[in-house]
Coordinates of C-alpha atoms and ligand atoms in Angstrom, one line a residue:
M1 CA -52.7 14.7 48.2
K2 CA -55.6 13.8 45.9
E3 CA -54.9 16.7 43.7
A4 CA -51.2 15.8 43.7
L5 CA -52.1 12.3 42.5
Q6 CA -54.3 13.7 39.8
Q7 CA -51.6 16.0 38.7
I8 CA -49.1 13.2 38.6
L9 CA -51.5 11.1 36.5
E10 CA -52.1 13.9 34.0
D11 CA -48.5 14.8 33.9
A12 CA -47.5 11.2 33.1
K13 CA -50.2 10.9 30.4
K14 CA -49.1 14.1 28.7
R15 CA -45.4 13.2 28.8
L16 CA -46.0 9.7 27.5
Q17 CA -48.1 11.0 24.7
E18 CA -45.2 13.2 23.7
A19 CA -42.5 10.6 24.2
Q20 CA -40.6 10.0 20.9
S21 CA -38.1 7.4 22.1
L22 CA -37.9 4.5 24.5
Q23 CA -35.5 6.5 26.6
E24 CA -38.0 9.3 27.0
A25 CA -40.7 6.9 28.2
E26 CA -38.2 5.3 30.5
D27 CA -37.4 8.8 31.9
V28 CA -41.1 9.2 32.7
R29 CA -41.2 5.8 34.5
V30 CA -38.2 6.7 36.7
K31 CA -39.7 10.2 37.4
M32 CA -43.1 8.8 38.5
L33 CA -42.5 5.2 39.7
G34 CA -38.8 5.0 40.4
K35 CA -37.3 4.8 43.9
K36 CA -37.4 8.5 44.2
G37 CA -40.3 9.0 41.9
Q38 CA -43.2 11.3 42.6
L39 CA -45.8 8.6 43.1
T40 CA -43.4 6.6 45.2
S41 CA -42.8 9.5 47.6
I42 CA -46.6 9.9 48.0
L43 CA -47.0 6.3 48.9
K44 CA -44.0 6.6 51.4
S45 CA -45.5 9.7 53.0
M46 CA -48.8 8.0 53.9
G47 CA -47.4 6.8 57.3
G48 CA -48.6 10.0 59.0
L49 CA -52.3 9.6 58.0
S50 CA -55.2 8.2 59.8
P51 CA -56.1 4.6 58.9
E52 CA -59.2 5.7 56.9
E53 CA -57.3 8.3 55.1
R54 CA -54.5 5.9 54.4
K55 CA -56.9 3.3 53.1
E56 CA -58.6 5.8 50.8
L57 CA -55.5 7.4 49.5
G58 CA -53.7 4.1 49.2
M59 CA -56.4 2.8 46.9
Q60 CA -56.3 5.9 44.8
A61 CA -52.5 5.9 44.7
N62 CA -52.4 2.2 43.6
K63 CA -55.1 2.9 41.0
A64 CA -53.0 5.8 39.7
K65 CA -49.9 3.6 39.7
G66 CA -51.8 0.9 37.8
E67 CA -52.9 3.4 35.2
I68 CA -49.5 4.8 34.8
E69 CA -48.0 1.3 34.4
A70 CA -50.6 0.5 31.8
M71 CA -49.9 3.7 29.9
L72 CA -46.2 3.0 30.1
N73 CA -46.6 -0.5 28.7
R74 CA -48.7 0.8 25.9
T75 CA -46.2 3.6 25.1
F76 CA -43.2 1.1 25.2
E77 CA -45.1 -1.2 22.9
Q78 CA -45.9 1.6 20.4
L79 CA -42.4 3.0 20.5
K80 CA -40.8 -0.4 20.0
E81 CA -43.1 -1.0 17.0
K82 CA -42.2 2.4 15.6
A83 CA -38.5 1.7 16.0
Q84 CA -38.9 -1.7 14.4
E85 CA -40.7 -0.1 11.5
A86 CA -38.1 2.5 11.0
K87 CA -35.4 -0.2 11.1
F88 CA -37.2 -2.3 8.5
K89 CA -37.6 0.8 6.3
A90 CA -33.9 1.6 6.6
E91 CA -32.9 -1.9 5.9
K92 CA -35.3 -2.6 3.1
I93 CA -33.7 -4.4 0.2
D94 CA -34.9 -3.9 -3.3
V95 CA -34.0 -7.2 -4.9
T96 CA -34.7 -5.7 -8.3
E97 CA -32.1 -2.9 -7.9
P98 CA -29.1 -3.3 -10.2
G99 CA -25.9 -4.3 -8.3
K100 CA -23.2 -1.8 -7.4
E101 CA -20.2 -1.9 -9.7
F102 CA -17.1 -2.8 -7.8
K103 CA -14.1 -1.3 -9.6
L104 CA -11.2 -3.6 -9.3
G105 CA -7.9 -1.9 -9.8
T106 CA -5.3 -3.3 -12.2
K107 CA -1.6 -4.0 -11.7
H108 CA 0.6 -1.0 -12.3
P109 CA 2.8 -1.2 -15.5
V110 CA 5.9 -1.0 -13.3
T111 CA 4.7 -3.9 -11.2
I112 CA 3.9 -5.9 -14.4
T113 CA 7.4 -5.2 -15.8
I114 CA 9.1 -6.2 -12.5
E115 CA 7.1 -9.4 -12.6
E116 CA 8.0 -10.1 -16.2
I117 CA 11.7 -9.5 -15.5
S118 CA 11.5 -11.6 -12.3
K119 CA 9.9 -14.5 -14.1
V120 CA 12.7 -14.7 -16.6
F121 CA 15.5 -14.7 -13.9
K122 CA 13.6 -17.1 -11.7
S123 CA 13.4 -19.5 -14.6
M124 CA 17.2 -19.3 -14.9
G125 CA 17.6 -20.2 -11.2
F126 CA 18.0 -16.8 -9.7
T127 CA 16.6 -16.1 -6.3
L128 CA 14.9 -12.8 -5.3
V129 CA 16.6 -10.8 -2.6
E130 CA 15.8 -7.3 -1.4
G131 CA 17.6 -4.4 0.3
P132 CA 16.3 -1.3 2.1
E133 CA 15.5 1.9 0.3
V134 CA 17.2 3.8 3.1
E135 CA 20.8 2.7 2.8
T136 CA 24.2 3.5 4.2
V137 CA 26.5 5.7 2.2
Y138 CA 29.0 3.0 2.6
N139 CA 26.9 0.3 0.9
N140 CA 25.6 2.6 -1.8
F141 CA 29.0 4.2 -2.7
D142 CA 32.2 3.2 -0.8
A143 CA 31.7 -0.6 -0.9
L144 CA 31.0 -0.2 -4.6
N145 CA 34.2 1.5 -5.3
A146 CA 32.7 5.0 -5.6
G147 CA 35.1 6.8 -3.4
P148 CA 34.6 10.2 -1.6
N149 CA 35.2 12.2 -4.8
H150 CA 32.8 10.3 -7.1
P151 CA 30.4 12.8 -8.7
A152 CA 27.3 10.7 -8.0
R153 CA 27.9 11.3 -4.3
D154 CA 27.3 15.1 -4.6
W155 CA 24.6 16.3 -2.3
T156 CA 22.8 17.8 -5.4
D157 CA 22.5 14.3 -6.9
T158 CA 21.6 12.2 -3.9
F159 CA 19.0 12.5 -1.1
Y160 CA 21.0 12.3 2.1
I161 CA 19.4 11.5 5.4
N162 CA 22.6 12.4 7.2
D163 CA 26.3 12.1 6.4
D164 CA 26.2 8.3 6.6
V165 CA 22.7 7.4 5.5
L166 CA 20.8 8.1 2.2
L167 CA 18.0 7.0 -0.1
R168 CA 19.8 4.5 -2.3
T169 CA 20.6 5.8 -5.8
Q170 CA 20.8 2.3 -7.3
T171 CA 19.9 -1.3 -6.3
S172 CA 23.6 -2.2 -6.5
P173 CA 24.1 -1.9 -2.7
V174 CA 22.0 -5.1 -2.6
Q175 CA 25.1 -6.7 -4.1
V176 CA 27.1 -5.7 -1.1
R177 CA 24.5 -7.0 1.3
T178 CA 24.3 -10.3 -0.6
L179 CA 28.1 -10.8 -0.7
K180 CA 28.2 -10.3 3.0
S181 CA 25.3 -12.6 3.8
Q182 CA 25.7 -15.4 1.3
K183 CA 28.4 -17.7 0.3
P184 CA 29.1 -18.7 -3.4
P185 CA 27.5 -20.0 -5.5
I186 CA 25.4 -16.8 -5.5
R187 CA 22.7 -16.2 -8.1
V188 CA 20.3 -13.4 -7.1
F189 CA 18.2 -10.6 -8.6
A190 CA 16.9 -7.6 -6.6
P191 CA 14.1 -5.4 -7.8
G192 CA 13.4 -2.2 -5.9
R193 CA 13.0 1.6 -5.6
C194 CA 15.8 4.0 -6.1
F195 CA 16.1 7.8 -5.6
R196 CA 18.0 10.6 -7.2
C197 CA 17.8 14.4 -6.9
D198 CA 16.5 14.7 -10.5
T199 CA 13.9 17.3 -11.6
P200 CA 11.0 15.4 -13.1
D201 CA 10.8 15.6 -16.9
A202 CA 9.8 13.2 -19.6
T203 CA 12.7 10.8 -18.8
H204 CA 13.6 11.6 -15.2
S205 CA 11.9 11.0 -11.9
P206 CA 13.4 11.4 -8.4
M207 CA 12.0 8.0 -7.6
F208 CA 12.3 5.1 -10.0
H209 CA 12.9 1.3 -10.0
Q210 CA 15.8 -0.9 -10.9
V211 CA 16.4 -4.7 -11.1
E212 CA 19.9 -5.7 -10.0
G213 CA 21.5 -9.1 -10.7
L214 CA 24.5 -10.8 -9.2
V215 CA 26.2 -14.1 -9.9
V216 CA 29.3 -15.3 -8.1
D217 CA 30.8 -18.8 -8.5
E218 CA 34.0 -20.6 -9.5
G219 CA 34.9 -20.0 -13.1
I220 CA 32.3 -17.4 -14.0
T221 CA 33.4 -15.5 -17.1
M222 CA 32.1 -12.8 -19.4
A223 CA 30.7 -15.6 -21.5
D224 CA 28.3 -16.5 -18.7
L225 CA 27.3 -12.8 -18.4
K226 CA 26.6 -12.6 -22.2
G227 CA 24.8 -15.9 -22.3
V228 CA 22.5 -15.1 -19.4
L229 CA 21.7 -11.5 -20.5
D230 CA 21.2 -12.6 -24.2
S231 CA 18.8 -15.2 -23.0
F232 CA 17.0 -12.7 -20.8
A233 CA 16.7 -10.3 -23.8
K234 CA 15.2 -13.0 -26.0
Q235 CA 12.7 -14.1 -23.3
M236 CA 11.7 -10.5 -22.4
F237 CA 11.6 -8.9 -25.9
G238 CA 11.1 -11.8 -28.3
E239 CA 13.1 -14.8 -29.6
E240 CA 14.4 -12.8 -32.6
T241 CA 16.1 -10.2 -30.4
R242 CA 19.8 -9.8 -30.9
T243 CA 22.1 -8.2 -28.3
K244 CA 25.2 -6.1 -28.4
F245 CA 27.7 -5.3 -25.6
R246 CA 29.4 -1.9 -25.7
P247 CA 32.4 -1.1 -23.4
H248 CA 31.4 1.2 -20.6
H249 CA 32.5 2.2 -17.1
F250 CA 31.0 1.4 -13.7
P251 CA 33.2 1.7 -10.6
F252 CA 32.1 -1.7 -9.3
T253 CA 32.6 -3.8 -12.4
E254 CA 35.8 -4.5 -14.5
P255 CA 35.4 -4.8 -17.4
S256 CA 32.0 -3.0 -17.7
A257 CA 29.6 -2.9 -20.5
E258 CA 26.2 -1.7 -21.6
M259 CA 23.9 -4.1 -23.4
D260 CA 21.8 -3.0 -26.3
V261 CA 19.0 -5.1 -27.7
S262 CA 17.9 -5.0 -31.4
C263 CA 14.8 -2.8 -31.6
F264 CA 11.8 -4.9 -30.8
K265 CA 9.5 -2.5 -32.6
C266 CA 11.2 -2.3 -36.0
G267 CA 13.5 -5.3 -35.7
G268 CA 16.6 -3.2 -36.3
K269 CA 15.7 -1.2 -39.3
G270 CA 15.4 2.1 -37.4
C271 CA 12.2 3.7 -36.0
R272 CA 10.9 6.2 -33.5
V273 CA 11.3 3.8 -30.5
C274 CA 15.1 3.2 -31.3
K275 CA 15.6 6.7 -32.5
G276 CA 16.6 5.4 -35.9
S277 CA 19.6 3.4 -34.7
G278 CA 18.0 0.0 -34.7
W279 CA 19.4 -0.6 -31.1
I280 CA 18.1 0.1 -27.7
E281 CA 20.2 0.4 -24.6
I282 CA 18.7 -1.7 -21.9
L283 CA 21.2 -2.3 -19.0
G284 CA 24.6 -1.9 -17.4
C285 CA 26.7 -4.9 -16.6
G286 CA 30.2 -6.2 -16.0
M287 CA 32.5 -8.6 -14.1
V288 CA 32.3 -7.8 -10.4
H289 CA 35.3 -5.8 -9.4
P290 CA 37.6 -7.9 -7.1
S291 CA 37.5 -5.1 -4.4
V292 CA 33.7 -5.5 -4.2
L293 CA 34.0 -9.2 -3.8
K294 CA 36.6 -8.6 -1.0
V295 CA 34.1 -6.4 0.9
G296 CA 32.0 -9.6 1.2
G297 CA 35.1 -11.5 2.3
I298 CA 35.0 -13.6 -0.9
D299 CA 38.2 -15.3 -2.0
T300 CA 39.0 -13.6 -5.3
E301 CA 41.5 -16.2 -6.3
K302 CA 38.8 -18.8 -6.3
Y303 CA 35.6 -16.9 -7.3
T304 CA 34.6 -14.5 -10.0
G305 CA 31.2 -13.0 -10.8
F306 CA 29.1 -10.8 -13.0
A307 CA 26.5 -8.2 -12.2
F308 CA 23.9 -6.2 -14.1
G309 CA 21.4 -3.5 -13.4
M310 CA 18.5 -2.2 -15.4
G311 CA 15.9 0.6 -15.1
V312 CA 12.4 -0.8 -14.9
E313 CA 10.6 2.3 -16.0
R314 CA 12.8 2.5 -19.1
V315 CA 12.0 -1.1 -20.0
A316 CA 8.2 -0.5 -19.4
M317 CA 8.3 2.7 -21.4
L318 CA 10.1 1.1 -24.4
K319 CA 7.9 -2.0 -24.4
H320 CA 4.6 0.0 -24.2
E321 CA 5.9 3.1 -26.1
I322 CA 5.1 5.4 -23.2
D323 CA 6.8 8.7 -24.0
D324 CA 6.7 10.4 -20.6
I325 CA 7.8 8.7 -17.3
R326 CA 5.6 11.0 -15.3
L327 CA 2.5 9.2 -16.7
L328 CA 3.6 6.2 -14.6
Y329 CA 3.2 8.1 -11.3
E330 CA 0.0 10.1 -11.9
N331 CA -2.1 7.0 -11.2
D332 CA -4.7 8.0 -13.6
M333 CA -6.8 4.8 -14.1
R334 CA -7.5 5.6 -17.7
F335 CA -3.7 5.3 -18.3
I336 CA -3.0 2.4 -15.9
E337 CA -5.9 0.2 -17.1
Q338 CA -4.3 0.0 -20.5
F339 CA -1.7 -2.5 -19.3
K340 CA -3.9 -5.3 -18.0
Ligands
DAH401 N1 23.9 0.7 -10.7 C1 24.1 1.1 -12.1 C2 23.3 2.4 -12.3 O1 22.5 2.8 -11.6 C3 23.6 0.1 -13.0 C4 24.5 -1.1 -13.0 C5 25.6 -1.2 -13.9 C6 24.3 -2.2 -12.2 C7 26.4 -2.2 -14.0 C8 25.2 -3.3 -12.2 C9 26.2 -3.3 -13.1 O2 25.1 -4.3 -11.4 O3 27.1 -4.4 -13.1 O4 23.6 3.1 -13.3

């Protein structure tokens, strides 16, 4: 038994010297002094010895126990200190070190343009509304007078989810939703994403943005349309901007027009931006077709309205003379940062 005690003591000493972590030291404690530990089992087995032997061995065992405990304490202390030192080292702060540069992003030019357009329409009493990018075929086409044979409905032009659901090709379905959910007087604008099956090139992207507008009230005429959109053009492109309305066709407006603004780059003389014409086409518009008003259950004898829709990327590209729409989607900070 004596030899066994000696062995335990030496064993404990060796293991504790080698211990690298508090857990390893704790393992030694359990192995030697724990309930089922080696020393503990020696103490337990002393019952069968004679009183003298028991006394002698008991003393030795307790002495060994004391020594192991002292060694354990020391080892725990040392290891704790070591851990603390390592922690301090890892957390050391060099107050003289230059700070890390936090790169703040900038607003995307498309966002900036939407905000500029929104600001103008808000100032004229318009309220922002939104519609989903995943729309019903009905809201995107049928309700807007684009019947089953309308060319824009072709599956090569539009992203269909199924026969009844698609990615909206325009923000105009927000008109339908608004007419169904609001009563006149209505004065809303709706910015948002649109999708068309276009192969990307300098002027086309399968995803782009539009801002839609809709006004419905008693006695609304083409003069209101022209007044509002002319005012918008002046606020957006400069006080000296002139506007021109050309007849056009949209299924959901009658009459329909496209609005051109005098070139804000050359003032109308003709330049690269306006392709020499002095005018820039900026949006589509018209008086809301009675059959669209009827979809919303609006009394067409009492109410009339006008609507408009413009491409955000187009406005942004013209304003900032960006010659390729794809630059807007590459998210190269060197490009985006220029529009702060
Ligand atoms: N939705 C049309 C397009 O994508 C643009 C448009 C034209 C919207 C006339 C209108 C409008 O609200 O009245 O080409």
